[in-house]
Coordinates of C-alpha atoms and ligand atoms in Angstrom, one line a residue:
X94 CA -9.6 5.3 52.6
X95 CA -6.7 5.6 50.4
X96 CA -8.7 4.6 47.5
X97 CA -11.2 7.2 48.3
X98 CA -9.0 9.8 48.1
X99 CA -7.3 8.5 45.1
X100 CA -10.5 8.1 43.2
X101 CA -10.8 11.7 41.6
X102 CA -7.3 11.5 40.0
X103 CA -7.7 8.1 38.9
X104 CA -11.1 9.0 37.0
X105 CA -8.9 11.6 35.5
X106 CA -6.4 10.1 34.2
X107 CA -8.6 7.4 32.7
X108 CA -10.5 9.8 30.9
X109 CA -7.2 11.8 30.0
X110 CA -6.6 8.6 27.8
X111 CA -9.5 7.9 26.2
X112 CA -9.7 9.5 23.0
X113 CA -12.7 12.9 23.3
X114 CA -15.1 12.3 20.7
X115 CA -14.4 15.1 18.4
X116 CA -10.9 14.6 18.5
X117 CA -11.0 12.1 15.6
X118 CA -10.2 13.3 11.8
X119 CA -13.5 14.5 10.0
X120 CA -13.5 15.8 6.5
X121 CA -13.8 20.0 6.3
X122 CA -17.3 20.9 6.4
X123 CA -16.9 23.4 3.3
X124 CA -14.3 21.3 1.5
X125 CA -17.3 18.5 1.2
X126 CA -19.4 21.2 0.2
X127 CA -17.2 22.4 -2.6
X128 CA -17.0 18.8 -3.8
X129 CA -20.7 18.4 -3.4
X130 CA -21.5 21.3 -6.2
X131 CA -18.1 20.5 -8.2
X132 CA -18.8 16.6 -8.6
X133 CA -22.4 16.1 -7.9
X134 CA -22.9 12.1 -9.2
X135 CA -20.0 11.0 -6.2
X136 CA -20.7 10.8 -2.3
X137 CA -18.8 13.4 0.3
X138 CA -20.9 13.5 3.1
X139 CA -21.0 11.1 5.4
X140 CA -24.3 11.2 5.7
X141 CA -24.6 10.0 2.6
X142 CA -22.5 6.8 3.1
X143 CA -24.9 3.4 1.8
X144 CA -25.5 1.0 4.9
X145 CA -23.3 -1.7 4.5
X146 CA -22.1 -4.9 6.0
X147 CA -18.7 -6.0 5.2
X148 CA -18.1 -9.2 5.0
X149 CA -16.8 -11.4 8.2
X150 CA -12.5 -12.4 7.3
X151 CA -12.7 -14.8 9.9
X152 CA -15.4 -16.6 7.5
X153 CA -14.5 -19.5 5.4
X154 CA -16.4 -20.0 2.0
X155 CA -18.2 -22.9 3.2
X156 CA -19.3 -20.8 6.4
X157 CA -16.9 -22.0 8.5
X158 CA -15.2 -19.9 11.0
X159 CA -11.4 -19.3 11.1
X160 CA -10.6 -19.7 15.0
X161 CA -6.8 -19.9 15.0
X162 CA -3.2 -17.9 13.5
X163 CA -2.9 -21.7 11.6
X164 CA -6.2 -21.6 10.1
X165 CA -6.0 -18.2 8.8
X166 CA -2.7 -19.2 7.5
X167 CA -3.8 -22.1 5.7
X168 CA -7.3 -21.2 4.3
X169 CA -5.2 -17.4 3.3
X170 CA -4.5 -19.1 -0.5
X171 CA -7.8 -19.2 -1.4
X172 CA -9.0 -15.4 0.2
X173 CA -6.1 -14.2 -2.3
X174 CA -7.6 -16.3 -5.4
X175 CA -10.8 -14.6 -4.8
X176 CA -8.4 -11.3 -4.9
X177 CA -6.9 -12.8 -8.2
X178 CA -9.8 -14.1 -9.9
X179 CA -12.2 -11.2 -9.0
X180 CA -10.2 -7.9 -8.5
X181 CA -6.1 -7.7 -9.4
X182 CA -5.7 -10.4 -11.9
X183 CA -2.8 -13.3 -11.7
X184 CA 0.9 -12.3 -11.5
X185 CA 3.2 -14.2 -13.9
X186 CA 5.6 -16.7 -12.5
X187 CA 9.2 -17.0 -12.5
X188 CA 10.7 -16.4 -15.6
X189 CA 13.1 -19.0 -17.0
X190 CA 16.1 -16.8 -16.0
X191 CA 16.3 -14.0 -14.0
X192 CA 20.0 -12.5 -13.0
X193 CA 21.1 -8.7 -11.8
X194 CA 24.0 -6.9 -13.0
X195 CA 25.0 -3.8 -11.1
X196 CA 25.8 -1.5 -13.6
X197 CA 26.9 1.4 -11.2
X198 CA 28.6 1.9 -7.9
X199 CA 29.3 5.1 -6.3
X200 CA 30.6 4.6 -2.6
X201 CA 30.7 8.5 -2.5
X202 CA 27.1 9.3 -3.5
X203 CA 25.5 12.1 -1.3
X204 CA 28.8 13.6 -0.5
X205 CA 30.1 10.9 0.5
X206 CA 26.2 9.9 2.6
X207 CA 25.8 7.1 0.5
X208 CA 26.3 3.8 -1.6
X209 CA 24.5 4.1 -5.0
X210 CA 24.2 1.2 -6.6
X211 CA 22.3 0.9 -9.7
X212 CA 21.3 -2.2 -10.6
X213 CA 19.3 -4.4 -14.3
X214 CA 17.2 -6.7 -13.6
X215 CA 17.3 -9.2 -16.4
X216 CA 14.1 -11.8 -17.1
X217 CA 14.4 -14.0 -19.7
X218 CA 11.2 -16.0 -20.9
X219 CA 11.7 -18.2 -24.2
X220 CA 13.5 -16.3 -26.5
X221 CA 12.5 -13.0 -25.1
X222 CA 13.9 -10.5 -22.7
X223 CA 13.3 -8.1 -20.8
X224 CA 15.2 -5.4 -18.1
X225 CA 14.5 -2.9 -15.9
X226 CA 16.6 -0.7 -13.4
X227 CA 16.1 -1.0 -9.6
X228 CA 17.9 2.4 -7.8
X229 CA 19.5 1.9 -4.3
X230 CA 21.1 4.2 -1.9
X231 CA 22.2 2.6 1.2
X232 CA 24.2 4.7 4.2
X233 CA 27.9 4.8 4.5
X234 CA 28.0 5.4 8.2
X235 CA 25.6 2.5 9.2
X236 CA 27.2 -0.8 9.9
X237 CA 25.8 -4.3 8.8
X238 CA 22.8 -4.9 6.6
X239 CA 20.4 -1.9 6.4
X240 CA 16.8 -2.0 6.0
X241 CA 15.2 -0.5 3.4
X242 CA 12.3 1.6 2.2
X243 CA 11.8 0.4 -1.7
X244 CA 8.9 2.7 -3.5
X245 CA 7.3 1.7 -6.8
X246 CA 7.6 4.9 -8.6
X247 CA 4.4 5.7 -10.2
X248 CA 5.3 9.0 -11.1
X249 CA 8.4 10.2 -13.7
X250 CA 11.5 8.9 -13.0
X251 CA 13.1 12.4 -12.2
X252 CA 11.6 12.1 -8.9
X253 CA 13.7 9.1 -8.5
X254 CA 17.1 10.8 -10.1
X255 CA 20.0 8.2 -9.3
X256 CA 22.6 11.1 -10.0
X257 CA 20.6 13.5 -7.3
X258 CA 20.6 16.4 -10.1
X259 CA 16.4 16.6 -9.1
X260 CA 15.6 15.9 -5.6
X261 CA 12.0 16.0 -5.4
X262 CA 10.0 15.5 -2.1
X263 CA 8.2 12.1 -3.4
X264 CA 11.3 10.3 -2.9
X265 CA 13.6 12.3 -0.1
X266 CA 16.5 10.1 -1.0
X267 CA 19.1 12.7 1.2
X268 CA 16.6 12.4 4.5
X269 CA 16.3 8.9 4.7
X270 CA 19.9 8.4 4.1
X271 CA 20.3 10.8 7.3
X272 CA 17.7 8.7 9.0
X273 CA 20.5 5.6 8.3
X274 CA 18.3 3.6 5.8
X275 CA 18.4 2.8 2.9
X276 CA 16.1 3.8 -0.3
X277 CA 15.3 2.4 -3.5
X278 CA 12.9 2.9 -6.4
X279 CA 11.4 1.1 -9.3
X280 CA 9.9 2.4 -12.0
X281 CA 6.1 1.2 -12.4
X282 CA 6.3 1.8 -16.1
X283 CA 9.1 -0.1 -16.9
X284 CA 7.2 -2.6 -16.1
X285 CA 3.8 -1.5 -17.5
X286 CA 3.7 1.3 -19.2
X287 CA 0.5 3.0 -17.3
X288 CA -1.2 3.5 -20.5
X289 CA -4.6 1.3 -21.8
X290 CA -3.4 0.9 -25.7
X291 CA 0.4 -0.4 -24.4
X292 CA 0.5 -1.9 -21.0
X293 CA 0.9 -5.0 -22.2
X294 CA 4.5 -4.0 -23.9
X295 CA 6.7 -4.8 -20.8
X296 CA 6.5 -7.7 -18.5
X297 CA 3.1 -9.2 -19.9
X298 CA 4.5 -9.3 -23.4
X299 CA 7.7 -10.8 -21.5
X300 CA 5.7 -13.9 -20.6
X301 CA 3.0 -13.6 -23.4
X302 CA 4.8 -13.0 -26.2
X303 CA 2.2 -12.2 -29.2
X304 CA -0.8 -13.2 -27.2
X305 CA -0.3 -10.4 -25.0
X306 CA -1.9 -8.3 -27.9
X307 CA -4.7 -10.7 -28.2
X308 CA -8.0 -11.5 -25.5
X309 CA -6.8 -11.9 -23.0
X310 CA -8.2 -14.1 -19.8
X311 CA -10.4 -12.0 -17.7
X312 CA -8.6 -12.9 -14.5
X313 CA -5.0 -12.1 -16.0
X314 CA -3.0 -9.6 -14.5
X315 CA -2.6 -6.1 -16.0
X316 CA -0.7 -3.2 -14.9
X317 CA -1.1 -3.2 -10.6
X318 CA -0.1 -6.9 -10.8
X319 CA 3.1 -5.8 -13.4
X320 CA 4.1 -3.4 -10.9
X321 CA 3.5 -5.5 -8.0
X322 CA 5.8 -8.8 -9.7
X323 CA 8.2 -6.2 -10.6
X324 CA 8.5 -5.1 -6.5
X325 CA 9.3 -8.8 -6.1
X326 CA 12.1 -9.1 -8.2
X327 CA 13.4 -6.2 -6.9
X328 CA 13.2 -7.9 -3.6
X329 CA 15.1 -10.9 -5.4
X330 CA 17.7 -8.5 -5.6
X331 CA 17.6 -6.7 -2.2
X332 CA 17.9 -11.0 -0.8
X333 CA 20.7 -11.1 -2.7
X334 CA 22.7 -7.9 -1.8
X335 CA 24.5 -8.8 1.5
X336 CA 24.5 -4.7 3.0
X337 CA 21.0 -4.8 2.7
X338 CA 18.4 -6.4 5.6
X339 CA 16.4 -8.3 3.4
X340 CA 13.8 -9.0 6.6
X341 CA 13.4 -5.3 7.1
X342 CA 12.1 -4.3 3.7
X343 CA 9.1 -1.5 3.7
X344 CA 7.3 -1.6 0.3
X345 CA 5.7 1.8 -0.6
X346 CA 3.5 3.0 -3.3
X347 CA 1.6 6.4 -3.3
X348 CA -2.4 6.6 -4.9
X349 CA -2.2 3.9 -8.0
X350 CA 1.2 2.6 -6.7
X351 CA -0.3 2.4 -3.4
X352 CA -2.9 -0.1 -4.6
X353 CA -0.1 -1.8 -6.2
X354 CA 2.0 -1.9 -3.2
X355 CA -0.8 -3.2 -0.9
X356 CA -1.5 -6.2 -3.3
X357 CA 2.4 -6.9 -3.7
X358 CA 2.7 -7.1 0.1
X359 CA -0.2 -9.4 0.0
X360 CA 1.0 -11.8 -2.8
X361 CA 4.9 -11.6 -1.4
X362 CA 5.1 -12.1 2.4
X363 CA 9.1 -11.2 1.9
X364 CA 7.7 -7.7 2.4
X365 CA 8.2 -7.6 6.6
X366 CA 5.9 -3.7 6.1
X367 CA 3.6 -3.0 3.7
X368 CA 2.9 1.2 2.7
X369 CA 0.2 2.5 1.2
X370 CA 0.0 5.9 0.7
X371 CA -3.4 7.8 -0.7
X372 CA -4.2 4.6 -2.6
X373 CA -8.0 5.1 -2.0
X374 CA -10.5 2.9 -4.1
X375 CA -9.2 0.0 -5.3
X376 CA -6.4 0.2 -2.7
X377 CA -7.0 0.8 1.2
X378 CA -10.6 2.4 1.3
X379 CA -13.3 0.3 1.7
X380 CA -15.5 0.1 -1.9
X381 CA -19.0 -0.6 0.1
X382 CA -18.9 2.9 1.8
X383 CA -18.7 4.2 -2.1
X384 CA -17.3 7.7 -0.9
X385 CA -15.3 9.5 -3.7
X386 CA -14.3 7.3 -6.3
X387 CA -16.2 4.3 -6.6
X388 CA -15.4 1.1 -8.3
X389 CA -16.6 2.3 -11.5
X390 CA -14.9 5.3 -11.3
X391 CA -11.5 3.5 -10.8
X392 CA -12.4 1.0 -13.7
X393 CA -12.4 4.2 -15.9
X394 CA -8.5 3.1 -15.7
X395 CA -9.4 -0.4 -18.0
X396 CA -5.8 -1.5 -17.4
X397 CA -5.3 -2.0 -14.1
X398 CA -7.5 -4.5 -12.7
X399 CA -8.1 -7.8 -14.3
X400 CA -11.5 -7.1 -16.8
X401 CA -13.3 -9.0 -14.0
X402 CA -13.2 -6.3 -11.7
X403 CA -15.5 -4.6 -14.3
X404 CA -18.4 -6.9 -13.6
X405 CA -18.3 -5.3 -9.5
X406 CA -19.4 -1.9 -11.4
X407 CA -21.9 -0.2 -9.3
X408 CA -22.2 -3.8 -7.1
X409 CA -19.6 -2.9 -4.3
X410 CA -22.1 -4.6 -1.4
X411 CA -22.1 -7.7 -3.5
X412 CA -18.6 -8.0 -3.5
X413 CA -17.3 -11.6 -1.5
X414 CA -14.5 -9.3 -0.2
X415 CA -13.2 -5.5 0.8
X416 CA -10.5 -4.0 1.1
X417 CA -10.1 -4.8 4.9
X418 CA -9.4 -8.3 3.8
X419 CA -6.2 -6.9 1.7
X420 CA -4.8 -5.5 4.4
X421 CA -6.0 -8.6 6.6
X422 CA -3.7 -10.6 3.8
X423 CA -1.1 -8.5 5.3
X424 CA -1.3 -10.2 8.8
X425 CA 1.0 -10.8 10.8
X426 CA 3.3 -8.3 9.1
X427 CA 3.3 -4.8 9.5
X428 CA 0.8 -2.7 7.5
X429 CA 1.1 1.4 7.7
X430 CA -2.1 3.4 5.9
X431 CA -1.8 7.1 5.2
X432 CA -4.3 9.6 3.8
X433 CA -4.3 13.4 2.9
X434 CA -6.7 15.6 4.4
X435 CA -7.6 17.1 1.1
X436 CA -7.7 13.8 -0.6
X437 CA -11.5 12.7 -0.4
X438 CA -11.4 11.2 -3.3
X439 CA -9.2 8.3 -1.6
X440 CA -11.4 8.4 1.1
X441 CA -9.3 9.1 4.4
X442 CA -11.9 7.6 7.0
X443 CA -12.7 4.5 4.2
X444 CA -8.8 3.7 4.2
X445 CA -8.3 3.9 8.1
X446 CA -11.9 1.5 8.2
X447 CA -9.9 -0.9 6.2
X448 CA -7.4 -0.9 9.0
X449 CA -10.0 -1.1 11.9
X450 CA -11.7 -4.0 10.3
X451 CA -8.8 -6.2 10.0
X452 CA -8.9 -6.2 13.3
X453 CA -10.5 -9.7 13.9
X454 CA -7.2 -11.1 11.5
X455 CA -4.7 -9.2 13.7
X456 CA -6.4 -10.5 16.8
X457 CA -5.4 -14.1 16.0
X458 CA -1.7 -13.0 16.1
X459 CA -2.8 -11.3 19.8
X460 CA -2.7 -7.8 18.6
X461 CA -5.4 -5.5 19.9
X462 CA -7.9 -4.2 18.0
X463 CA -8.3 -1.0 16.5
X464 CA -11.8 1.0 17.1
X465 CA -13.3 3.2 14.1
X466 CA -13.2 5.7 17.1
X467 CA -9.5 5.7 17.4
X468 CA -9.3 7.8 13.7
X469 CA -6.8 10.2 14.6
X470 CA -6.6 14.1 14.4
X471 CA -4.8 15.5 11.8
X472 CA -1.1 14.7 11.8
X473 CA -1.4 12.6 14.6
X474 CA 0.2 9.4 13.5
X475 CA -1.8 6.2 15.1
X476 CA -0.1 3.2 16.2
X477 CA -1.2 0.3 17.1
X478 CA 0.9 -3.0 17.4
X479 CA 2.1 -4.1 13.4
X480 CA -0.6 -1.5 12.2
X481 CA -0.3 2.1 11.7
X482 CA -2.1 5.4 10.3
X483 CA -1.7 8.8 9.3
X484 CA -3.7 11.9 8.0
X485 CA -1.6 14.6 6.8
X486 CA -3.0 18.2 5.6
X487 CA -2.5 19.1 2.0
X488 CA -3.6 17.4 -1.2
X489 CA -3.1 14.0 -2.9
X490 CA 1.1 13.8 -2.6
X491 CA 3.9 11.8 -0.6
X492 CA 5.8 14.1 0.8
X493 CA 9.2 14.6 3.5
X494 CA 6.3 14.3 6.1
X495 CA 4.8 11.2 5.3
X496 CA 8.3 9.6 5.0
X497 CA 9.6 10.6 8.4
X498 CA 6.1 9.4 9.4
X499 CA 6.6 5.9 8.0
X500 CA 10.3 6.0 9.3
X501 CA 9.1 6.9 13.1
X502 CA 6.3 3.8 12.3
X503 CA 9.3 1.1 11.2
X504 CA 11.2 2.0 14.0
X505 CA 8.8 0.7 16.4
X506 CA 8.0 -2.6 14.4
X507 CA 11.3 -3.5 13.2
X508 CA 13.4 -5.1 16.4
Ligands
GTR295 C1 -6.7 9.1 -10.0 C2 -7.4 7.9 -9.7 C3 -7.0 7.4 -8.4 C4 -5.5 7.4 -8.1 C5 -4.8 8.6 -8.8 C6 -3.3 8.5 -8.8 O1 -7.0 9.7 -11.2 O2 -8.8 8.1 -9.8 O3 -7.5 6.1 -8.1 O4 -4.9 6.3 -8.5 O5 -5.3 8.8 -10.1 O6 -2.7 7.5 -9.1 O7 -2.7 9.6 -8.7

């Protein structure tokens, strides 16, 4: 009787919290259209997307299936060799020596907000050397170690200024403070210069010395895999600093340093949240839907994937792997995706797929999965256990807003 009565709301509030098709983030009608007549040999309408199967994570080489947590974990190695070999190219090791000096410390930074410290890295390798600066701000008024939001600077290092004279909305060193966390930067081109005649004059000549001018080995790491050993050193550091919370360490990298970052959080599992911002083909969008830039588009850039990933030219459904299975290297850790509304060339609904499909990983760990369905509306972040999502409007940035976003997502995966 009860029940009877009952019934109505109930069928209410159940379909109050499913999400109404249409509520879901779709690229402007006449934004595609503009893109359509501006760049006519790339795809922008989904009704253009190829048919395509991605391939099954949960699938060993030998056809096996992966039924556990401990046999992901243990067949993992050789999903990121296939990575290596095929797509990013092999990190360096450990250098002989590597030791940090902290060349500055302001415990008044910020008026008075913040710690500065500014710190070399120092990597020694035979008789070479090499240094590079990591930036940290950590808050005065929080007690104990602080977590910290490290981004691999892709951009000029202004918009990482240690002495605050530019503050620049790519890295909102005063609002995070506020937020009580820390912040720190890296320059990617102190590690690689982002340049195809001299990205080898950093950390690969480090290890190479004059070899790094000559051929090279086709699976060798170029400039995302300098970027992404440099983000580990930096973490080396960040271990070794006793404010900082060296288990609550969120790697970030917008567009190119967003590819970066995603492939450094899979090769360094110190990384307990993993950010990629805009980082679109080659990063979190999935290369078999070929929307936007394709994979021979990206590979216009020859030096940032190993010179196998130009072989996959124009063959993205023959690829063994996509990019769901980078994020999947992610699991059990926590993974947060963003996209910009204006931004198809990253492919917003590609890089939320990637998310969606590395689903069955999660699962292993109990997480539910995430349904291509769930895409969110604009600027409403999506959650979902150790894996998150936004699409903010504008164009290809990181901005305040995605920040605070990624803050509001740490908060709930971080204990
Ligand atoms: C573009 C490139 C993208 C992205 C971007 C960036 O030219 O096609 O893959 O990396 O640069 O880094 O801003």
């Amino acid at each position: 009787m009860y029940f009877k009565l009952l019934l109505p709301f109930l069928i209410v509030l159940y379909s109050s919290c499913q999400p109404v098709p249409g509520d879901s983030w779709e690229a402007d009608a006449e934004l595609v259209q503009q893109m359509e007549e501006e760049r006519p040999d790339y795809l922008w309408s989904e009704s253009d997307v190829p048919e395509y199967t991605l391939p099954d994570p949960l699938q060993k080489m030998d056809g096996t299936a992966i039924r556990t947590a401990d046999e992901w974990l243990s067949n993992r190695n050789n999903l990121l060799e296939l990575f290596r070999t095929e797509m990013y190219g092999r990190m360096p090791g450990l250098a002989d020596m590597t030791w940090f000096t902290v060349v500055t410390e302001d415990e008044a930074a910020m008026d008075g907000e913040a710690t500065l410290r500014r710190i070399t890295i120092h990597n020694v390798v035979d008789d070479r050397e090499h240094s590079f600066e990591l930036t940290l701000f950590l808050p005065n008024r929080v007690e104990g170690p602080t977590p910290v939001f490290l981004l691999m600077n892709n951009r000029s290092a202004e918009n990482t200024d240690p002495d605050r004279e530019t503050r620049s909305g790519f890295w909102p060193a005063e609002e995070v403070i506020a937020r009580g966390y820390g912040i720190a930067a890296i320059q990617n081109g102190d590690l690689a210069p982002d340049d195809e005649e001299t990205y080898t004059e950093g950390i690969i000549r480090l290890f190479e010395g004059d070899r790094a001018s000559g051929v090279r080995a086709t699976d060798a790491g170029k400039a995302l895999a300098a970027w992404g050993w440099g983000a580990s050193r930096a973490m080396d550091y960040l271990e070794s600093d006793e404010e900082v919370d060296a288990s609550k360490v969120a790697l970030i990298g917008h567009s190119r340093g967003g590819k970066a970052s995603l492939w450094a959080g899979a090769e360094d599992s110190r990384f307990s949240l993993v950010i990629s911002n805009e980082s679109g083909s080659g990063g979190a969008a999935l290369s078999r839907r070929q929307y936007g830039e394709t994979i021979r588009a990206v590979n216009r850039f020859t030096h940032w994937f190993a010179e196998n990933f130009q072989t996959w030219n124009g063959r993205e459904q023959e690829l063994p792997f996509d990019q769901h299975m980078l994020v999947s290297l992610i699991a059990p850790r926590a993974v947060y995706i963003a996209s910009a509304d204006e931004d198809l060339w990253a492919d917003p609904k590609g890089e939320f797929l990637s998310l969606v499909h590395s689903s069955p990983v999660y699962r292993l760990w109990g997480h539910s999965a995430i349904r291509p369905e769930e895409m969110p509306a604009l600027e409403e972040p999506f959650r979902s256990g150790p894996r998150g999502y936004h699409v903010r409007r504008g164009t290809h940035n990181l901005t305040p807003l995605d920040w605070n976003l990624f803050i509001d997502f740490a908060e709930t995966v971080w204990p």
